[in-house]
Amino acid sequence: MKAFTEMSNEELRALYKELNGKYHEFQSRDLSLNMSRGKPSLEQLNLSMGMMDVLNSESDLSSDDGTDCRNYGVLTGTPEAKELIGDMMEVNPDNIIIYGNSSLNVMFDTISRSMTHGVMGSTPWCKLDKVKFLCPVPGYDRHFAITEYFGIEMINVPMTPTGPDMDLVEKLVSEDDSIKGIWCVPKYANPTGISYSEETVRRFARLKPAAPDFRIYWDNAYGIHHLYDDQQDHLVEILAECKRAGNPDLVYKFSSTSKITFPGSGIASIATSRNNLEDIEKQLKIQTIGHDKVNQLRHVRYFGGIHGMVEHMRRHAEILRPKFEAIQEILTEELGGLEIGRWSNPKGGYFVAFDSMDGCAKRIVAKCKKAGLVMTNAGATYPYGKDPRDSSIRIAPSFPPLDDLKLAMHLFALCVKLVSIEKIVEDRKEAGQE
Amino acid sequence: MKAFTEMSNEELRALYKELNGKYHEFQSRDLSLNMSRGKPSLEQLNLSMGMMDVLNSESDLSSDDGTDCRNYGVLTGTPEAKELIGDMMEVNPDNIIIYGNSSLNVMFDTISRSMTHGVMGSTPWCKLDKVKFLCPVPGYDRHFAITEYFGIEMINVPMTPTGPDMDLVEKLVSEDDSIKGIWCVPKYANPTGISYSEETVRRFARLKPAAPDFRIYWDNAYGIHHLYDDQQDHLVEILAECKRAGNPDLVYKFSSTSKITFPGSGIASIATSRNNLEDIEKQLKIQTIGHDKVNQLRHVRYFGGIHGMVEHMRRHAEILRPKFEAIQEILTEELGGLEIGRWSNPKGGYFVAFDSMDGCAKRIVAKCKKAGLVMTNAGATYPYGKDPRDSSIRIAPSFPPLDDLKLAMHLFALCVKLVSIEKIVEDRKEAGQE
């Protein structure tokens, strides 16, 4: 099929009529499909049911150092949980604090602490006239929601195939001391699926921020979430790289087991320099007596080490891979050559990013919804929900069963086509080409 | 034995010599006893080992409303967890949010949110010149640590046998709009063990604070932690009382299962008015996707309802009761009639408060430590660690086994006697009575 923009209005109208008939067929099927969030599927959840058998009433619930995990105490996590998560995050266990079930909560608390107490002795951000964050776009809506909640001004930084536009990041960060951070999902990024290149990470580690309390918020949510054994992105480890660059305190690295075991019942963590950890622990010891150590023990004993976790992730991949491949097949089959959209082809993570023609994303998502398919809100992947080109749509394939996903993707492609035709015809009309 | 103050210096010196010999005997035994924190004992922890058998890989991990507890979502807790905790807290489940494992963390977050975002639209506290809290003393050190961490000025309010001095509370709260809260442990209080009287609670519910963002921080940590079936303190339920008094938004009530199941792995909660909950949820939905619902399910299924929980608490009481009774026996036997100390006799909770002669608490605790007995730091139960009379000592009998506890109490009483003699002799010297 030829590109839509090369078709005459007449051809487009004929095609629209045909496609619209198909759309009404979809509507009449009363569908209820959801590709809006990066939630593991039931099949994936079932992979971790063995977690429930690991501990029983006969178990010794002590950690290796003799700590009774049932009782109060152990502020920063048990030694063996730190070892497991250290292996997962590729950092020294001594650089880790283990938290509760949510890395989002850890990030929120990190910003909140900076608001009330600053960073390593800096002025609390709530005392400053202006605090700004850099936000690579498209990005993760829940990151942006945190900075918005605290009244932090967000500045868009375009994503490239190798990560954020580092020329721009370097320039802004070195010039403006009200810029206190940047949100990053460096591997299998949400939503583009790309991983930051070696050069990008090296440039991050060598940033010269004007603000001494500037930190990189490195949310490595998909560090071991590969789709393939033989095609995996490799990310340079940022803590080590910052240390080598003489910037040891520059980064907070976040992670969790939410998409490894149970999303509601995993363990989250932060990895950072000892200086930063000491700063954080001043808050942490006031905030809590300790996190859930029994759940730490459950994770440690279930996996028996990083190898067990890696094998577990291969089983997740077996479930996710066909879904990601179906997306590529269907989009190529339905939209290939039409020049009305581009999409990413990630080798891991939870998302595919779709770029429609400018000014079409909201209408596509709305049209999907009218036929029973819920996508992530268009614009959600931008600060303040505002995608300036209105073209970015996040596809989250993990939750629906494969057959539902295929159906959803055909419907999605159909909506892309319909809205694109509408847009092309409108644009021509506006330009007097009608 | 007659009161120490009625003994001559000569008598006191002779007695001191004898007691000091006993003290050296204790020292030579190389003891390692700890009565510093309100931690459940191993025996108590063992009561809840059945928790580990409640869920297994064959279990349906869905809540009553069909929610898959393994996955993301359900911000405020599952319906059945709210019902259980509602019964425990004596409030409507609709007035509850279930959190993670730590009610201290909930309290911290409550203050932190007020600092950055105010309370129901009020000016964020971090924008105010001065924020103050009332602190009934002696009280819970970790409460005071939170307000100190946020730079909130703490004002001591004396505890009476019926609760805080309400004349003073009413006066201060109505006059000073920089007073934003009061810390309360209303039942089996930490450390006095007393429960607030009906009149006290009614007066709390009828406070007329100058500050619209004033809240009562009602930490009902020991709500069902009775020592006896037949002698239980009854506390008027504060949410209902506030509602009746026309002050529905006046109170945040906190609770957790930390001293019911496993201290590190329980579930915590807040109960408050719908207005307050809506205010809190604006933050919560940014902070997290949800707390650990599998652990909520574990608690619900283990207890099967409030009756199961109450029966469980009776088993805790069987372990704790002999310890509390031993304290009374030993203190009465060792110190009765000497007029060098008074102590509380609570019917529940985790603590006994001991009042030494003025100016003796620090020295008593130091003397205990030198013989291998760690007590809570003297002064810890006061804001900034400053007990103006230096007389308050917290006894935490739960953790050590009964025999250790008895030994510890004899040692403690011995130290009280030694330090009291030192003090009396010093005072007489200073007054020229030597």
Coordinates of N, CA, C and O in Angstrom, one line a residue, chain A residues 187-337:
Chain A
K187 N 17.4 2.1 31.0 CA 17.4 0.8 30.3 C 16.0 0.4 29.9 O 15.1 0.4 30.7
Y188 N 15.8 0.0 28.6 CA 14.5 -0.3 28.1 C 13.5 0.7 28.6 O 12.5 0.4 29.3
A189 N 13.8 1.9 28.2 CA 13.2 3.1 28.8 C 11.7 3.1 28.7 O 11.1 2.5 27.7
N190 N 11.0 3.6 29.7 CA 9.6 3.8 29.6 C 9.3 5.2 29.0 O 9.8 6.2 29.6
P191 N 8.7 5.3 27.8 CA 8.1 4.3 27.1 C 8.8 3.9 25.8 O 8.3 3.0 25.1
T192 N 10.0 4.5 25.5 CA 10.6 4.2 24.2 C 11.2 2.8 24.1 O 11.4 2.3 22.9
G193 N 11.6 2.2 25.2 CA 12.2 0.9 25.1 C 13.7 1.0 24.8 O 14.4 0.0 24.8
I194 N 14.2 2.2 24.5 CA 15.7 2.3 24.2 C 16.5 2.2 25.5 O 16.0 2.5 26.6
S195 N 17.8 1.9 25.3 CA 18.7 2.0 26.4 C 19.8 3.0 26.2 O 20.2 3.2 25.0
Y196 N 20.2 3.7 27.2 CA 21.2 4.7 27.0 C 22.5 4.1 26.6 O 23.0 3.1 27.0
S197 N 23.1 4.8 25.6 CA 24.4 4.3 25.1 C 25.5 4.5 26.1 O 25.4 5.3 27.0
E198 N 26.6 3.8 25.8 CA 27.8 4.0 26.6 C 28.2 5.4 26.7 O 28.5 5.9 27.8
E199 N 28.2 6.1 25.6 CA 28.6 7.5 25.6 C 27.7 8.4 26.5 O 28.1 9.2 27.2
T200 N 26.4 8.1 26.4 CA 25.4 8.8 27.2 C 25.7 8.7 28.6 O 25.7 9.7 29.4
V201 N 25.9 7.4 29.1 CA 26.1 7.2 30.5 C 27.4 7.9 30.9 O 27.5 8.5 32.0
R202 N 28.5 7.8 30.1 CA 29.7 8.5 30.4 C 29.6 10.0 30.5 O 30.1 10.6 31.4
R203 N 28.8 10.5 29.7 CA 28.5 12.0 29.7 C 27.7 12.3 31.0 O 27.9 13.4 31.6
F204 N 26.7 11.5 31.3 CA 26.0 11.7 32.6 C 26.9 11.7 33.8 O 26.9 12.6 34.6
A205 N 27.9 10.8 33.8 CA 28.8 10.7 35.0 C 29.7 11.9 35.1 O 30.3 12.1 36.1
R206 N 29.9 12.5 33.9 CA 30.8 13.7 33.9 C 30.1 15.0 33.8 O 30.7 16.1 33.5
L207 N 28.8 15.1 34.2 CA 28.1 16.3 34.2 C 28.8 17.3 35.2 O 29.3 16.8 36.3
K208 N 28.7 18.5 35.0 CA 29.3 19.5 35.9 C 28.1 20.4 36.3 O 28.0 21.6 35.8
P209 N 27.3 20.0 37.2 CA 26.1 20.8 37.5 C 26.4 22.0 38.3 O 27.3 22.0 39.1
A210 N 25.7 23.1 37.9 CA 25.9 24.4 38.7 C 25.4 24.2 40.1 O 26.0 24.8 41.0
A211 N 24.4 23.3 40.3 CA 23.9 23.1 41.7 C 24.6 21.9 42.3 O 24.6 20.8 41.8
P212 N 25.2 22.2 43.5 CA 25.8 21.0 44.2 C 24.8 20.0 44.6 O 25.2 18.8 44.9
D213 N 23.6 20.4 44.8 CA 22.6 19.4 45.2 C 21.8 18.8 44.0 O 20.7 18.2 44.1
F214 N 22.4 18.9 42.8 CA 21.8 18.3 41.6 C 22.1 16.8 41.7 O 23.2 16.4 42.1
R215 N 21.1 15.9 41.4 CA 21.3 14.5 41.4 C 20.6 13.9 40.1 O 19.6 14.5 39.7
I216 N 21.2 12.9 39.6 CA 20.6 12.1 38.6 C 19.7 11.1 39.2 O 20.1 10.3 40.1
Y217 N 18.4 11.1 38.9 CA 17.4 10.1 39.4 C 17.3 9.0 38.4 O 16.5 9.0 37.5
W218 N 18.1 7.9 38.7 CA 18.3 6.8 37.7 C 17.4 5.7 38.1 O 17.8 4.8 38.9
D219 N 16.3 5.6 37.5 CA 15.3 4.6 37.8 C 15.5 3.4 36.9 O 14.9 3.3 35.8
N220 N 16.4 2.5 37.4 CA 16.7 1.3 36.5 C 15.6 0.2 36.7 O 15.9 -0.9 37.2
A221 N 14.4 0.5 36.4 CA 13.3 -0.4 36.6 C 13.3 -1.7 35.9 O 12.7 -2.7 36.3
Y222 N 14.0 -1.6 34.7 CA 14.0 -2.8 33.8 C 15.4 -3.4 33.6 O 15.7 -3.8 32.5
G223 N 16.2 -3.3 34.6 CA 17.6 -3.7 34.5 C 17.8 -5.1 34.0 O 18.8 -5.3 33.2
I224 N 17.0 -6.0 34.4 CA 17.2 -7.4 34.0 C 16.0 -8.0 33.3 O 15.8 -9.2 33.2
H225 N 15.2 -7.0 32.7 CA 14.0 -7.4 32.1 C 14.1 -7.5 30.6 O 13.6 -6.8 29.8
H226 N 15.0 -8.5 30.2 CA 15.3 -8.7 28.8 C 14.2 -9.6 28.1 O 13.5 -10.4 28.8
L227 N 14.0 -9.5 26.8 CA 13.1 -10.3 26.1 C 13.8 -11.5 25.5 O 13.2 -12.5 25.2
Y228 N 15.1 -11.4 25.3 CA 15.9 -12.4 24.5 C 17.2 -12.8 25.3 O 17.7 -12.0 26.1
D229 N 17.6 -14.0 25.2 CA 18.9 -14.4 25.7 C 20.0 -13.8 25.0 O 21.1 -13.5 25.5
D230 N 19.8 -13.8 23.6 CA 21.0 -13.4 22.8 C 21.0 -12.0 22.3 O 21.9 -11.6 21.6
Q231 N 20.0 -11.3 22.5 CA 20.0 -9.9 22.1 C 19.6 -9.0 23.3 O 18.4 -8.8 23.6
Q232 N 20.6 -8.6 24.1 CA 20.3 -7.8 25.3 C 21.0 -6.5 25.2 O 22.2 -6.4 24.8
D233 N 20.4 -5.4 25.7 CA 21.1 -4.2 25.8 C 22.0 -4.2 27.0 O 21.7 -4.8 28.0
H234 N 23.1 -3.6 26.8 CA 24.0 -3.5 28.0 C 24.1 -2.0 28.4 O 24.4 -1.1 27.6
L235 N 24.0 -1.8 29.7 CA 24.0 -0.4 30.2 C 25.3 -0.3 31.1 O 25.5 -1.1 32.0
V236 N 26.0 0.8 30.8 CA 27.2 1.0 31.7 C 26.7 1.3 33.1 O 25.8 2.1 33.3
E237 N 27.3 0.7 34.1 CA 26.8 0.9 35.5 C 27.2 2.3 36.0 O 28.4 2.7 36.0
I238 N 26.2 3.1 36.4 CA 26.3 4.5 36.6 C 27.1 4.8 37.9 O 27.9 5.8 37.9
L239 N 26.9 4.1 38.9 CA 27.6 4.4 40.2 C 29.1 4.3 40.0 O 29.8 5.2 40.4
A240 N 29.5 3.2 39.4 CA 30.9 3.0 39.2 C 31.5 4.1 38.3 O 32.6 4.6 38.5
E241 N 30.7 4.4 37.2 CA 31.1 5.4 36.3 C 31.3 6.7 36.9 O 32.2 7.5 36.6
C242 N 30.3 7.1 37.8 CA 30.4 8.4 38.5 C 31.6 8.4 39.4 O 32.3 9.5 39.5
K243 N 31.9 7.3 40.0 CA 33.1 7.2 40.9 C 34.3 7.4 40.1 O 35.2 8.2 40.5
R244 N 34.4 6.7 39.0 CA 35.6 6.9 38.1 C 35.8 8.3 37.6 O 36.9 8.8 37.4
A245 N 34.6 9.0 37.4 CA 34.7 10.3 36.8 C 34.9 11.4 37.9 O 35.0 12.6 37.6
G246 N 35.1 10.9 39.2 CA 35.3 11.9 40.3 C 34.0 12.5 40.7 O 34.1 13.6 41.4
N247 N 32.9 12.0 40.4 CA 31.6 12.5 40.8 C 30.8 11.5 41.6 O 29.6 11.2 41.2
P248 N 31.3 10.9 42.6 CA 30.7 9.7 43.3 C 29.3 10.0 43.8 O 28.5 9.1 43.9
D249 N 29.0 11.3 44.2 CA 27.7 11.5 44.8 C 26.6 12.0 43.8 O 25.6 12.4 44.2
L250 N 26.9 11.9 42.5 CA 26.0 12.5 41.5 C 24.7 11.8 41.3 O 23.8 12.4 40.8
V251 N 24.6 10.5 41.7 CA 23.5 9.7 41.2 C 22.8 9.0 42.4 O 23.4 8.5 43.3
Y252 N 21.4 8.9 42.3 CA 20.6 8.0 43.1 C 20.1 7.0 42.1 O 19.4 7.3 41.1
K253 N 20.3 5.7 42.4 CA 19.9 4.7 41.5 C 18.7 3.9 42.2 O 18.9 3.5 43.4
F254 N 17.6 3.7 41.5 CA 16.5 3.1 42.1 C 16.1 1.8 41.4 O 16.4 1.6 40.2
S255 N 15.6 0.8 42.2 CA 15.2 -0.4 41.6 C 14.2 -1.1 42.4 O 14.0 -0.7 43.6
S256 N 13.5 -2.1 41.9 CA 12.7 -2.9 42.7 C 12.4 -4.3 42.1 O 12.8 -4.5 40.9
T257 N 11.8 -5.2 42.8 CA 11.5 -6.5 42.3 C 10.0 -6.5 41.8 O 9.5 -7.6 41.6
S258 N 9.4 -5.4 41.7 CA 8.0 -5.3 41.4 C 7.6 -6.1 40.1 O 6.6 -6.7 40.1
K259 N 8.4 -6.0 39.1 CA 8.1 -6.8 37.9 C 9.0 -8.0 37.8 O 9.3 -8.5 36.7
I260 N 9.4 -8.5 39.0 CA 10.1 -9.8 39.0 C 9.3 -10.8 39.8 O 9.0 -11.9 39.3
T261 N 8.9 -10.4 41.0 CA 8.0 -11.2 41.8 C 6.6 -10.6 41.7 O 6.0 -10.6 40.6
F262 N 6.0 -10.2 42.8 CA 4.6 -9.6 42.8 C 4.7 -8.1 42.9 O 5.4 -7.6 43.8
P263 N 4.1 -7.4 41.9 CA 4.2 -6.0 41.9 C 3.8 -5.3 43.2 O 4.4 -4.3 43.6
G264 N 2.8 -5.8 43.9 CA 2.4 -5.2 45.1 C 3.3 -5.6 46.3 O 3.2 -5.0 47.4
S265 N 4.1 -6.6 46.2 CA 4.7 -7.2 47.4 C 6.2 -7.5 47.1 O 6.7 -8.5 47.6
G266 N 6.8 -6.7 46.4 CA 8.2 -6.8 46.1 C 9.1 -6.1 47.2 O 8.6 -5.7 48.2
I267 N 10.3 -5.9 46.9 CA 11.2 -5.1 47.7 C 11.9 -4.1 46.8 O 12.4 -4.4 45.7
A268 N 11.9 -2.9 47.3 CA 12.5 -1.8 46.5 C 13.8 -1.3 47.1 O 14.1 -1.7 48.3
S269 N 14.6 -0.6 46.4 CA 15.9 -0.2 46.9 C 16.5 1.0 46.3 O 16.1 1.4 45.2
I270 N 17.4 1.6 47.0 CA 18.2 2.7 46.4 C 19.7 2.3 46.5 O 20.1 1.6 47.4
A271 N 20.4 2.7 45.5 CA 21.9 2.5 45.5 C 22.5 3.8 45.2 O 22.2 4.5 44.3
T272 N 23.5 4.1 46.1 CA 24.2 5.4 45.9 C 25.4 5.5 46.7 O 25.8 4.5 47.4
S273 N 26.2 6.6 46.7 CA 27.4 6.7 47.4 C 27.2 6.6 48.9 O 26.1 6.9 49.4
R274 N 28.3 6.3 49.6 CA 28.2 6.3 51.1 C 27.8 7.7 51.6 O 27.0 7.8 52.6
N275 N 28.3 8.7 51.0 CA 27.9 10.1 51.5 C 26.4 10.3 51.3 O 25.8 10.8 52.3
N276 N 25.9 9.9 50.2 CA 24.4 10.1 50.0 C 23.7 9.2 51.0 O 22.6 9.6 51.5
L277 N 24.2 7.9 51.2 CA 23.5 7.0 52.1 C 23.4 7.6 53.5 O 22.4 7.5 54.1
E278 N 24.5 8.2 53.9 CA 24.5 8.7 55.3 C 23.5 9.9 55.4 O 22.8 10.0 56.4
D279 N 23.4 10.7 54.3 CA 22.4 11.7 54.3 C 21.0 11.2 54.4 O 20.1 11.6 55.1
I280 N 20.7 10.1 53.6 CA 19.4 9.5 53.6 C 19.1 8.8 54.9 O 18.0 8.9 55.4
E281 N 20.1 8.2 55.5 CA 19.8 7.5 56.7 C 19.5 8.4 57.9 O 18.8 8.0 58.8
K282 N 19.9 9.6 57.8 CA 19.5 10.6 58.9 C 18.0 10.8 58.9 O 17.4 11.0 59.9
Q283 N 17.4 10.7 57.7 CA 15.9 10.8 57.6 C 15.3 9.4 58.0 O 14.4 9.3 58.8
L284 N 15.9 8.4 57.4 CA 15.3 7.1 57.5 C 15.1 6.6 58.9 O 14.1 6.0 59.3
K285 N 16.1 6.9 59.7 CA 16.0 6.4 61.1 C 14.9 7.1 61.9 O 14.5 6.7 63.0
I286 N 14.5 8.3 61.4 CA 13.4 9.0 62.0 C 12.1 8.5 61.5 O 11.1 8.4 62.2
Q287 N 12.1 8.1 60.2 CA 10.9 7.7 59.5 C 10.3 6.3 59.9 O 9.1 6.1 59.9
T288 N 11.3 5.4 60.2 CA 10.8 4.1 60.4 C 11.8 3.3 61.3 O 13.0 3.8 61.5
I289 N 11.4 2.2 61.9 CA 12.3 1.4 62.6 C 13.0 0.3 61.7 O 14.0 -0.2 61.9
G290 N 12.3 0.1 60.5 CA 12.8 -0.8 59.6 C 11.7 -1.3 58.6 O 10.6 -1.2 58.9
H291 N 12.1 -1.8 57.5 CA 11.2 -2.3 56.5 C 10.9 -3.8 56.7 O 11.4 -4.4 57.7
D292 N 10.1 -4.4 55.9 CA 9.6 -5.8 56.1 C 10.7 -6.8 55.8 O 11.0 -7.1 54.6
K293 N 11.4 -7.2 56.8 CA 12.5 -8.1 56.6 C 12.1 -9.6 56.3 O 12.9 -10.3 55.7
V294 N 10.9 -9.9 56.7 CA 10.4 -11.3 56.4 C 10.3 -11.4 54.9 O 10.6 -12.4 54.3
N295 N 9.8 -10.3 54.3 CA 9.6 -10.3 52.8 C 11.0 -10.3 52.1 O 11.2 -10.8 51.1
Q296 N 12.0 -9.6 52.8 CA 13.3 -9.7 52.2 C 13.9 -11.1 52.2 O 14.4 -11.6 51.2
L297 N 13.6 -11.8 53.4 CA 14.0 -13.2 53.5 C 13.3 -14.1 52.5 O 14.0 -15.0 51.9
R298 N 12.1 -13.8 52.3 CA 11.3 -14.6 51.3 C 11.9 -14.5 49.9 O 12.0 -15.5 49.2
H299 N 12.3 -13.3 49.5 CA 12.9 -13.1 48.2 C 14.2 -13.8 48.1 O 14.5 -14.5 47.1
V300 N 15.0 -13.6 49.2 CA 16.4 -14.2 49.2 C 16.3 -15.7 49.1 O 17.0 -16.4 48.3
R301 N 15.4 -16.3 49.9 CA 15.3 -17.8 49.9 C 14.7 -18.3 48.6 O 15.0 -19.4 48.1
Y302 N 13.8 -17.6 48.1 CA 13.1 -18.0 46.8 C 14.1 -18.1 45.7 O 14.1 -19.1 44.9
F303 N 14.9 -17.1 45.5 CA 15.8 -17.0 44.4 C 17.1 -17.8 44.6 O 17.7 -18.3 43.7
G304 N 17.5 -17.8 45.9 CA 18.8 -18.5 46.2 C 20.0 -17.8 45.6 O 21.1 -18.3 45.5
G305 N 19.8 -16.6 45.1 CA 20.9 -15.8 44.5 C 20.5 -15.3 43.1 O 19.4 -15.6 42.6
I306 N 21.4 -14.5 42.6 CA 21.1 -13.8 41.3 C 20.9 -14.8 40.2 O 20.0 -14.5 39.3
H307 N 21.5 -15.9 40.2 CA 21.3 -16.8 39.1 C 19.8 -17.3 39.0 O 19.2 -17.3 38.0
G308 N 19.3 -17.6 40.2 CA 17.9 -17.9 40.3 C 17.0 -16.8 39.7 O 16.0 -17.1 39.1
M309 N 17.3 -15.6 40.0 CA 16.5 -14.5 39.6 C 16.6 -14.3 38.1 O 15.6 -14.1 37.4
V310 N 17.8 -14.5 37.5 CA 18.0 -14.4 36.1 C 17.2 -15.5 35.4 O 16.5 -15.3 34.4
E311 N 17.2 -16.7 35.9 CA 16.4 -17.8 35.3 C 14.9 -17.5 35.4 O 14.2 -17.8 34.4
H312 N 14.5 -16.9 36.5 CA 13.1 -16.5 36.7 C 12.7 -15.5 35.6 O 11.6 -15.5 35.0
M313 N 13.6 -14.6 35.3 CA 13.4 -13.5 34.3 C 13.2 -14.1 32.9 O 12.6 -13.6 32.0
R314 N 13.9 -15.2 32.7 CA 13.8 -15.9 31.4 C 12.4 -16.4 31.2 O 11.8 -16.4 30.1
R315 N 11.8 -16.9 32.3 CA 10.4 -17.3 32.2 C 9.4 -16.2 31.9 O 8.5 -16.3 31.2
H316 N 9.7 -15.0 32.6 CA 8.9 -13.8 32.2 C 9.0 -13.5 30.7 O 8.1 -13.2 30.1
A317 N 10.3 -13.6 30.3 CA 10.5 -13.3 28.8 C 9.8 -14.2 27.9 O 9.2 -13.7 26.9
E318 N 9.6 -15.4 28.3 CA 8.9 -16.4 27.4 C 7.5 -15.9 27.3 O 6.8 -16.2 26.2
I319 N 6.9 -15.3 28.3 CA 5.5 -14.8 28.2 C 5.4 -13.5 27.5 O 4.5 -13.3 26.7
L320 N 6.4 -12.6 27.7 CA 6.3 -11.3 27.2 C 6.8 -11.2 25.7 O 6.2 -10.4 24.9
R321 N 7.7 -12.1 25.3 CA 8.3 -12.0 24.0 C 7.3 -12.1 22.9 O 7.3 -11.3 22.0
P322 N 6.4 -13.1 22.9 CA 5.4 -13.2 21.9 C 4.5 -12.0 21.8 O 4.1 -11.6 20.7
K323 N 4.3 -11.3 22.9 CA 3.5 -10.1 22.8 C 4.2 -9.0 22.1 O 3.6 -8.3 21.3
F324 N 5.5 -8.8 22.5 CA 6.2 -7.7 21.8 C 6.4 -8.0 20.3 O 6.3 -7.1 19.5
E325 N 6.6 -9.3 20.0 CA 6.8 -9.7 18.6 C 5.4 -9.5 17.8 O 5.4 -9.1 16.7
A326 N 4.3 -9.8 18.5 CA 3.0 -9.6 17.8 C 2.8 -8.1 17.5 O 2.3 -7.8 16.4
I327 N 3.2 -7.2 18.4 CA 3.1 -5.8 18.1 C 3.8 -5.4 16.9 O 3.3 -4.7 16.0
Q328 N 5.1 -5.9 16.8 CA 5.9 -5.5 15.6 C 5.2 -6.1 14.3 O 5.1 -5.4 13.3
E329 N 4.8 -7.3 14.4 CA 4.2 -8.0 13.2 C 2.9 -7.2 12.8 O 2.8 -6.9 11.6
I330 N 2.1 -6.9 13.7 CA 0.8 -6.3 13.4 C 1.0 -4.9 12.9 O 0.4 -4.5 11.9
L331 N 1.8 -4.1 13.6 CA 2.1 -2.8 13.2 C 2.7 -2.7 11.8 O 2.3 -1.9 10.9
T332 N 3.6 -3.6 11.5 CA 4.3 -3.7 10.2 C 3.3 -4.1 9.1 O 3.2 -3.4 8.1
E333 N 2.5 -5.1 9.5 CA 1.5 -5.6 8.5 C 0.4 -4.5 8.2 O 0.0 -4.2 7.1
E334 N 0.0 -3.8 9.3 CA -1.1 -2.8 9.1 C -0.7 -1.5 8.7 O -1.4 -0.8 8.0
L335 N 0.5 -1.1 9.2 CA 0.9 0.3 8.9 C 2.2 0.5 8.1 O 2.5 1.6 7.7
G336 N 2.8 -0.6 7.8 CA 4.1 -0.5 7.0 C 3.9 0.2 5.7 O 3.0 0.0 5.0
G337 N 4.7 1.2 5.5 CA 4.7 1.9 4.2 C 3.7 3.0 4.1 O 3.7 3.8 3.2

